[in-house]
Short mmCIF file of C-alpha atoms in Angstrom, two decimals:
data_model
loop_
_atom_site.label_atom_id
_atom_site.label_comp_id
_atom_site.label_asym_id
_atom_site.label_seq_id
_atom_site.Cartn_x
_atom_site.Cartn_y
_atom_site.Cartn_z
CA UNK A 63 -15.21 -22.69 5.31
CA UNK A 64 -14.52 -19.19 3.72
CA UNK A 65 -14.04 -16.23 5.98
CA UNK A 66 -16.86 -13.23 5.31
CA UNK A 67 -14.87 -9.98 5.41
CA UNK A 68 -18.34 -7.98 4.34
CA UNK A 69 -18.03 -6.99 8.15
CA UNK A 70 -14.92 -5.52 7.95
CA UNK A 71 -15.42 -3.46 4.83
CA UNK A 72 -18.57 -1.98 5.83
CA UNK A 73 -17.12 -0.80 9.35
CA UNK A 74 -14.42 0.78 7.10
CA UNK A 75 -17.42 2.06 4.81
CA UNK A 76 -18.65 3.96 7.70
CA UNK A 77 -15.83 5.46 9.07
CA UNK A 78 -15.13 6.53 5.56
CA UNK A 79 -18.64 8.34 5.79
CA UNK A 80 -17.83 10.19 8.93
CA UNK A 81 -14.59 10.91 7.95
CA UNK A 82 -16.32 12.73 5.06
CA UNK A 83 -18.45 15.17 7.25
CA UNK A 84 -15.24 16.64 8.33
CA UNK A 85 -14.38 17.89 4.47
CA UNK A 86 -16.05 20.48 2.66
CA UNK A 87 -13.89 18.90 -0.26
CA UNK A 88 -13.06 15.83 -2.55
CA UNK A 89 -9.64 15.05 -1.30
CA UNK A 90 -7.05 14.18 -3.65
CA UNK A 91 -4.77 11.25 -4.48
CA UNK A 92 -1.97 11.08 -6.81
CA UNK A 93 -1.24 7.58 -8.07
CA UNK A 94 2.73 8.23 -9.40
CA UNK A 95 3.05 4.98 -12.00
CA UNK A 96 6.63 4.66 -14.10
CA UNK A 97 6.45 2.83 -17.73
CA UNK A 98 3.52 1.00 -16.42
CA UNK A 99 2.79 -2.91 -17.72
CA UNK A 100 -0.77 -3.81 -18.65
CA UNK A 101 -1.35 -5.79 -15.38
CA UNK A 102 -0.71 -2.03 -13.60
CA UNK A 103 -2.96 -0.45 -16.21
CA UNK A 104 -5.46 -2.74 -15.31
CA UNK A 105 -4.73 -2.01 -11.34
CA UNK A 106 -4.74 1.76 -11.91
CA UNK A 107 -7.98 1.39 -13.35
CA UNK A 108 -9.55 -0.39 -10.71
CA UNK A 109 -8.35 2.10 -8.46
CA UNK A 110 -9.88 4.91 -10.51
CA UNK A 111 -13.38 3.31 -9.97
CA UNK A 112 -13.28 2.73 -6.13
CA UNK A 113 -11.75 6.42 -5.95
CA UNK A 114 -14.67 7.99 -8.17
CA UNK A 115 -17.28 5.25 -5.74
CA UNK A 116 -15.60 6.97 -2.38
CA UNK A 117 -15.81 10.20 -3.91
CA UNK A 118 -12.16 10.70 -4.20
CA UNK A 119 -10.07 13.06 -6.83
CA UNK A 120 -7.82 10.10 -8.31
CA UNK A 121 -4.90 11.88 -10.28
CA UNK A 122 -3.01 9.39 -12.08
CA UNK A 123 0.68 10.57 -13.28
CA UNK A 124 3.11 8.53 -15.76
CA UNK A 125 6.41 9.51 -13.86
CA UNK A 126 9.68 10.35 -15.72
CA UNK A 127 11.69 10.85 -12.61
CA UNK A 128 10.00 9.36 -9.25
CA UNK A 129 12.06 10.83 -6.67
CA UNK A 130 11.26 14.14 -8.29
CA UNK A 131 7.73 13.92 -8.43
CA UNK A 132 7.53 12.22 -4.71
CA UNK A 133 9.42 15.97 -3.64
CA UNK A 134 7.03 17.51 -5.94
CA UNK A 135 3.75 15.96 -4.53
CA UNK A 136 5.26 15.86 -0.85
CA UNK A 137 5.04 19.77 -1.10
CA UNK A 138 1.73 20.47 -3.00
CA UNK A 139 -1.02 21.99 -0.93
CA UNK A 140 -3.75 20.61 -3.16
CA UNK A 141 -2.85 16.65 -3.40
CA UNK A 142 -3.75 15.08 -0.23
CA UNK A 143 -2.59 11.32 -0.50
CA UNK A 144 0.61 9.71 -2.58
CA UNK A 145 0.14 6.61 -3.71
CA UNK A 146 3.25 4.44 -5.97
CA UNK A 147 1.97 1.90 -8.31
CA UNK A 148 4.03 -1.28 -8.71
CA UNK A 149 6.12 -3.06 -9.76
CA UNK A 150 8.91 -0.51 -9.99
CA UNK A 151 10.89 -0.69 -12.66
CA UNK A 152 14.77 -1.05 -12.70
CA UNK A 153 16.53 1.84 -10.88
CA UNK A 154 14.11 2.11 -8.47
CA UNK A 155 13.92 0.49 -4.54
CA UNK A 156 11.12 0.37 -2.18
CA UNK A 157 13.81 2.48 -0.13
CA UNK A 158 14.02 5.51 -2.68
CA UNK A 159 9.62 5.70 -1.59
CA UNK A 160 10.33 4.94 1.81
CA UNK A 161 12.97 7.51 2.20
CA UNK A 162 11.30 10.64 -0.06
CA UNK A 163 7.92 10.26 0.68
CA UNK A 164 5.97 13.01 2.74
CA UNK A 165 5.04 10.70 5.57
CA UNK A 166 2.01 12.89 6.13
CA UNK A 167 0.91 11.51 2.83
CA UNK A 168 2.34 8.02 3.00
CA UNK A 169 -1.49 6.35 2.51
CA UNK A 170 -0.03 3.03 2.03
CA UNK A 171 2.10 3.20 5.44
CA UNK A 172 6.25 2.58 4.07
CA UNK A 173 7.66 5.78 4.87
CA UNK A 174 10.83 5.59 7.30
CA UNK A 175 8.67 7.47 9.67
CA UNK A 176 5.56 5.36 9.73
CA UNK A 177 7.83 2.28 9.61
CA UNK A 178 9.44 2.97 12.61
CA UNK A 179 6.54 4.53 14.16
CA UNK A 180 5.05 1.14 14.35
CA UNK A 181 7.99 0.05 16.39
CA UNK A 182 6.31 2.32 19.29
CA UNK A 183 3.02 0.96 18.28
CA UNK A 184 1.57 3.98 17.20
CA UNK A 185 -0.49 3.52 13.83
CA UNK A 186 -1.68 6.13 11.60
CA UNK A 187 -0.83 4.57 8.61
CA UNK A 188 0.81 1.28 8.18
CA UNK A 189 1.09 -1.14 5.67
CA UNK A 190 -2.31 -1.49 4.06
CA UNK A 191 -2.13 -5.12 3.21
CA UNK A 192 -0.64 -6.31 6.78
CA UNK A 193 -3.81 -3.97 8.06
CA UNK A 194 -6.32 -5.94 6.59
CA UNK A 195 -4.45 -9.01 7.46
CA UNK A 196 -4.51 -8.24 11.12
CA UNK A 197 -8.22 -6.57 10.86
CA UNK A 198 -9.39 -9.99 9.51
CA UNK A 199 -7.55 -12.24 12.24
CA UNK A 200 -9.32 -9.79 14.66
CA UNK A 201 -12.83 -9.81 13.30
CA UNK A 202 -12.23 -13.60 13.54
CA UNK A 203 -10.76 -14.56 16.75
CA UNK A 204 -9.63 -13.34 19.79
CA UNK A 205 -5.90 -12.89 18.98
CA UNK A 206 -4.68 -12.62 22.45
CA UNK A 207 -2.07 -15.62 23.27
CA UNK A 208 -2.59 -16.80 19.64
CA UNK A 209 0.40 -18.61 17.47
CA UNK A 210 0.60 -16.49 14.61
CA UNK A 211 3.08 -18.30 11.69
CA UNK A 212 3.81 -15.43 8.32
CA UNK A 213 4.66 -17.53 5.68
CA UNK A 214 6.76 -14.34 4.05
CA UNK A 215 8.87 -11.87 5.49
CA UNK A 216 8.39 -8.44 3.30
CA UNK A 217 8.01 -4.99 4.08
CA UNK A 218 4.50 -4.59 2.61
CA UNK A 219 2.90 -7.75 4.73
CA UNK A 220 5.08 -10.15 6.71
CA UNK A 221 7.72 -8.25 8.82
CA UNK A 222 4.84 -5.13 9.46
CA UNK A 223 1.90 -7.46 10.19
CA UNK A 224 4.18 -9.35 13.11
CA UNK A 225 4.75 -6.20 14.58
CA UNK A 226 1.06 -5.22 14.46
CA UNK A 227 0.25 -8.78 15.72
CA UNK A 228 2.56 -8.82 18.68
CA UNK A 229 1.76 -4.91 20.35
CA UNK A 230 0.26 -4.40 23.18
CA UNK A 231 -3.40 -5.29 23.28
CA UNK A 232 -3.22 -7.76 20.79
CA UNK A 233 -0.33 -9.91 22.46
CA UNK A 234 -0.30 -12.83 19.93
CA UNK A 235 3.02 -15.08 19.68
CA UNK A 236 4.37 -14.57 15.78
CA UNK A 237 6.65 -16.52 14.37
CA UNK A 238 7.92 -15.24 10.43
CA UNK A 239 8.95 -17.65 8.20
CA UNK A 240 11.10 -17.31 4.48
CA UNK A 241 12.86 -19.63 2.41
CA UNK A 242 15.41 -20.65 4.28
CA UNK A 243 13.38 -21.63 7.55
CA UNK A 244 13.59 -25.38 7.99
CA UNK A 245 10.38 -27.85 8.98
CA UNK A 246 8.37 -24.79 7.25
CA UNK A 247 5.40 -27.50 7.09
CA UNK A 248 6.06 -28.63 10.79
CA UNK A 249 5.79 -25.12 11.61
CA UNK A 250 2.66 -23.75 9.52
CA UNK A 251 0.70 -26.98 11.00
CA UNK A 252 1.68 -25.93 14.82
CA UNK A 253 -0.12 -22.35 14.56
CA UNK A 254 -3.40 -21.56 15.52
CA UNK A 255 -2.98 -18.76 12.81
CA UNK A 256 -1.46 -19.07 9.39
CA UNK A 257 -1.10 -15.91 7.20
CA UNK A 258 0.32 -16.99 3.51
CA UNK A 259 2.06 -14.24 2.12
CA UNK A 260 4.78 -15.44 -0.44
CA UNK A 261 3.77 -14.85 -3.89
CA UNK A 262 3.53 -18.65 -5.09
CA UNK A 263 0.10 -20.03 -6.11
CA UNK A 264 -1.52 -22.39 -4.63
CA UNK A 265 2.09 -23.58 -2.52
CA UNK A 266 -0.09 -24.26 0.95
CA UNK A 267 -2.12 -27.24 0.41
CA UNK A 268 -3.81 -29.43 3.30
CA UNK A 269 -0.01 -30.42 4.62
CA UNK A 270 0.47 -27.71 5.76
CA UNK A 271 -2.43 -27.35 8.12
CA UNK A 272 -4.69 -28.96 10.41
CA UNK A 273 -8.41 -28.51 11.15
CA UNK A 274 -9.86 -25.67 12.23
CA UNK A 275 -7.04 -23.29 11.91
CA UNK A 276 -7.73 -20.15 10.52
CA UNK A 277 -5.29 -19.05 7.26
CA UNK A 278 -5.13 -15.73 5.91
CA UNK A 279 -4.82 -15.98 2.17
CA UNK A 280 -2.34 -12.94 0.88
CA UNK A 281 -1.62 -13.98 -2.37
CA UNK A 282 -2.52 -12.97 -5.64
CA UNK A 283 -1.31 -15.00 -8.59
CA UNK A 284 -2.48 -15.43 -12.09
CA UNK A 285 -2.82 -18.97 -13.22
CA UNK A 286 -4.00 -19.55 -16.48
CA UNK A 287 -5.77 -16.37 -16.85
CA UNK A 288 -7.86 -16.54 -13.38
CA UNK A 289 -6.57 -14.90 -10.00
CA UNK A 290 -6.02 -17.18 -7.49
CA UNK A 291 -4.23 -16.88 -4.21
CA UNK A 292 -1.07 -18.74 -2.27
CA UNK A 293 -3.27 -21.10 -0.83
CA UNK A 294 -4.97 -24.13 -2.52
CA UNK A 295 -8.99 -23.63 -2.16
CA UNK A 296 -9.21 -27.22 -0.68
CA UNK A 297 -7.69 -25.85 2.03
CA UNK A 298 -11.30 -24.50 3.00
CA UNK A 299 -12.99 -27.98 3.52
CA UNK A 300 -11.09 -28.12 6.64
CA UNK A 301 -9.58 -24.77 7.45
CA UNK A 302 -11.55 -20.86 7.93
CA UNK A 303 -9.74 -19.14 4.83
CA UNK A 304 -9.91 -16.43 3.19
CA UNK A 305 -11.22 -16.00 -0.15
CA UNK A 306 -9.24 -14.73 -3.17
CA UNK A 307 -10.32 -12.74 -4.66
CA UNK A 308 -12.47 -10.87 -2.58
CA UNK A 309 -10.82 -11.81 0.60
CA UNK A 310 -7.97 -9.65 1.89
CA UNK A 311 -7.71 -7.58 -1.35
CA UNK A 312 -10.95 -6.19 -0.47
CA UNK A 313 -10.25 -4.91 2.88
CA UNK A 314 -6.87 -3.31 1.73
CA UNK A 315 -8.35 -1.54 -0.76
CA UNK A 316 -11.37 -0.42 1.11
CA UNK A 317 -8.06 0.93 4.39
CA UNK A 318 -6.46 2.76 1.37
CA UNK A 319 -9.28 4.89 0.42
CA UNK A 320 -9.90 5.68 3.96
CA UNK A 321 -6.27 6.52 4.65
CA UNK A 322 -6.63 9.39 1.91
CA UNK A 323 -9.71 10.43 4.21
CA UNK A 324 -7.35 10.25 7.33
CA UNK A 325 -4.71 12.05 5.11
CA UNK A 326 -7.21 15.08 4.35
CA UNK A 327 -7.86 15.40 7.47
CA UNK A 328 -4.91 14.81 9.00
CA UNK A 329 -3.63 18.04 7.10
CA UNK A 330 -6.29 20.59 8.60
CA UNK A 331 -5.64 19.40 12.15
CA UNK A 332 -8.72 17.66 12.57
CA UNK A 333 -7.65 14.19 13.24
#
């Protein structure tokens, strides 16, 4: 059975709505993009038409010198939200963002600051991905108690959806898994929970499950010219999963335009 995240999306839908009333203004995001590849192209524009749908200023800039343009940005009193396509290309780290980013303006939740914020379970902006992971296990089930297994242990998804998972409040049990974990099929099929975040297409197939779990589908891969995620779609005849695309994708996107809301707002006081 596929998982229905319409829910989730229109509760962010709404919020985004009364966030608005609280601007007199379009608030603006700068998408910073360095010698981007068609697939970002084709990302960027995508991004440009939910902005323009949420009524956000989308300002997309082909940087020379990223660190220079995230100080830049960080200190201009008209650009609300940062935003850093990817992939980066050679020379640059996820670090260099996390570390020069005006956290303030950190939409997509990797600054140092909101990083470790999450450590004291505060959560203004986190990870947007690992949000809609954790906002779909919770529009799902009751995640209190819950054995969580990450397939994936990254910055953007694994290691900050754990954390999110295991605060107070939500109390689930989370176990992160990588390539080097051992019995990784022994351990998928024990969870109640099984979030699939490792960039492979269609690697979790029905042996690594059991019925009636419930497996968060991460992954976007093209195979032969069609997007499909890390999970195989038979997966669904006995599993709840989520759809790609139009699954988890959906929801992150829907949390990033309302973090440039927050972000807005966030910068008169307000929130």
């Amino acid at each position: 059975m596929l998982i229905e995240v319409k829910n989730i999306t229109d509760k962010i839908k709404t919020e985004i709505s009364s966030l608005k009333e609280k601007l007199s203004y379009e608030p603006k995001l700068v998408s910073l993009v360095v010698e981007p590849d068609e697939s970002t192209k084709s990302y960027l524009n995508s991004q440009k038409r939910n902005a323009k749908k949420y009524g956000i200023n989308l300002e997309i800039i082909e940087s020379t010198n990223l660190i220079n343009d995230l100080k830049k940005y960080n200190e201009d009193d008209e650009t609300d939200a940062i935003f850093v396509a990817r992939p980066l290309k050679k020379g640059y780290t996820e670090l260099d963002i996390a570390k020069h980013i005006n956290p303030e303006k950190d939409v997509e939740g990797v600054s140092l600051y909101n990083i470790g914020s999450m450590f004291y379970e505060k959560e203004l902006f986190v990870p947007c991905t690992a949000d809609a992971v954790v906002k779909i296990i919770e529009d799902t089930t009751d995640v209190k108690g819950k054995n969580i297994v990450i397939l994936g242990r990254s910055t953007t998804v694994g290691k900050p959806a754990a954390l999110m998972l295991q605060r107070h409040g939500r109390d689930a049990t989370v176990t992160v898994t990588h390539t080097k974990t051992k019995n990784l099929k022994e351990i998928a099929k024990s969870a109640d929970i099984l979030v699939a975040a490792i960039g492979k297409a269609n690697f979790v197939d029905r042996t690594f499950v059991r019925n009636g779990m419930i497996v968060i589908d991460v992954g976007i891969n093209v195979v032969d010219g069609k997007i499909v995620g890390d999970v195989d779609k038979g997966v669904s005849e006995i599993c709840q999963l989520t759809p790609v695309p139009g699954g988890v994708g959906s929801v992150t996107t829907a949390i990033l335009m309302r973090n440039v809301f927050r972000a807005a707002i966030n910068k008169k006081g307000d929130l």
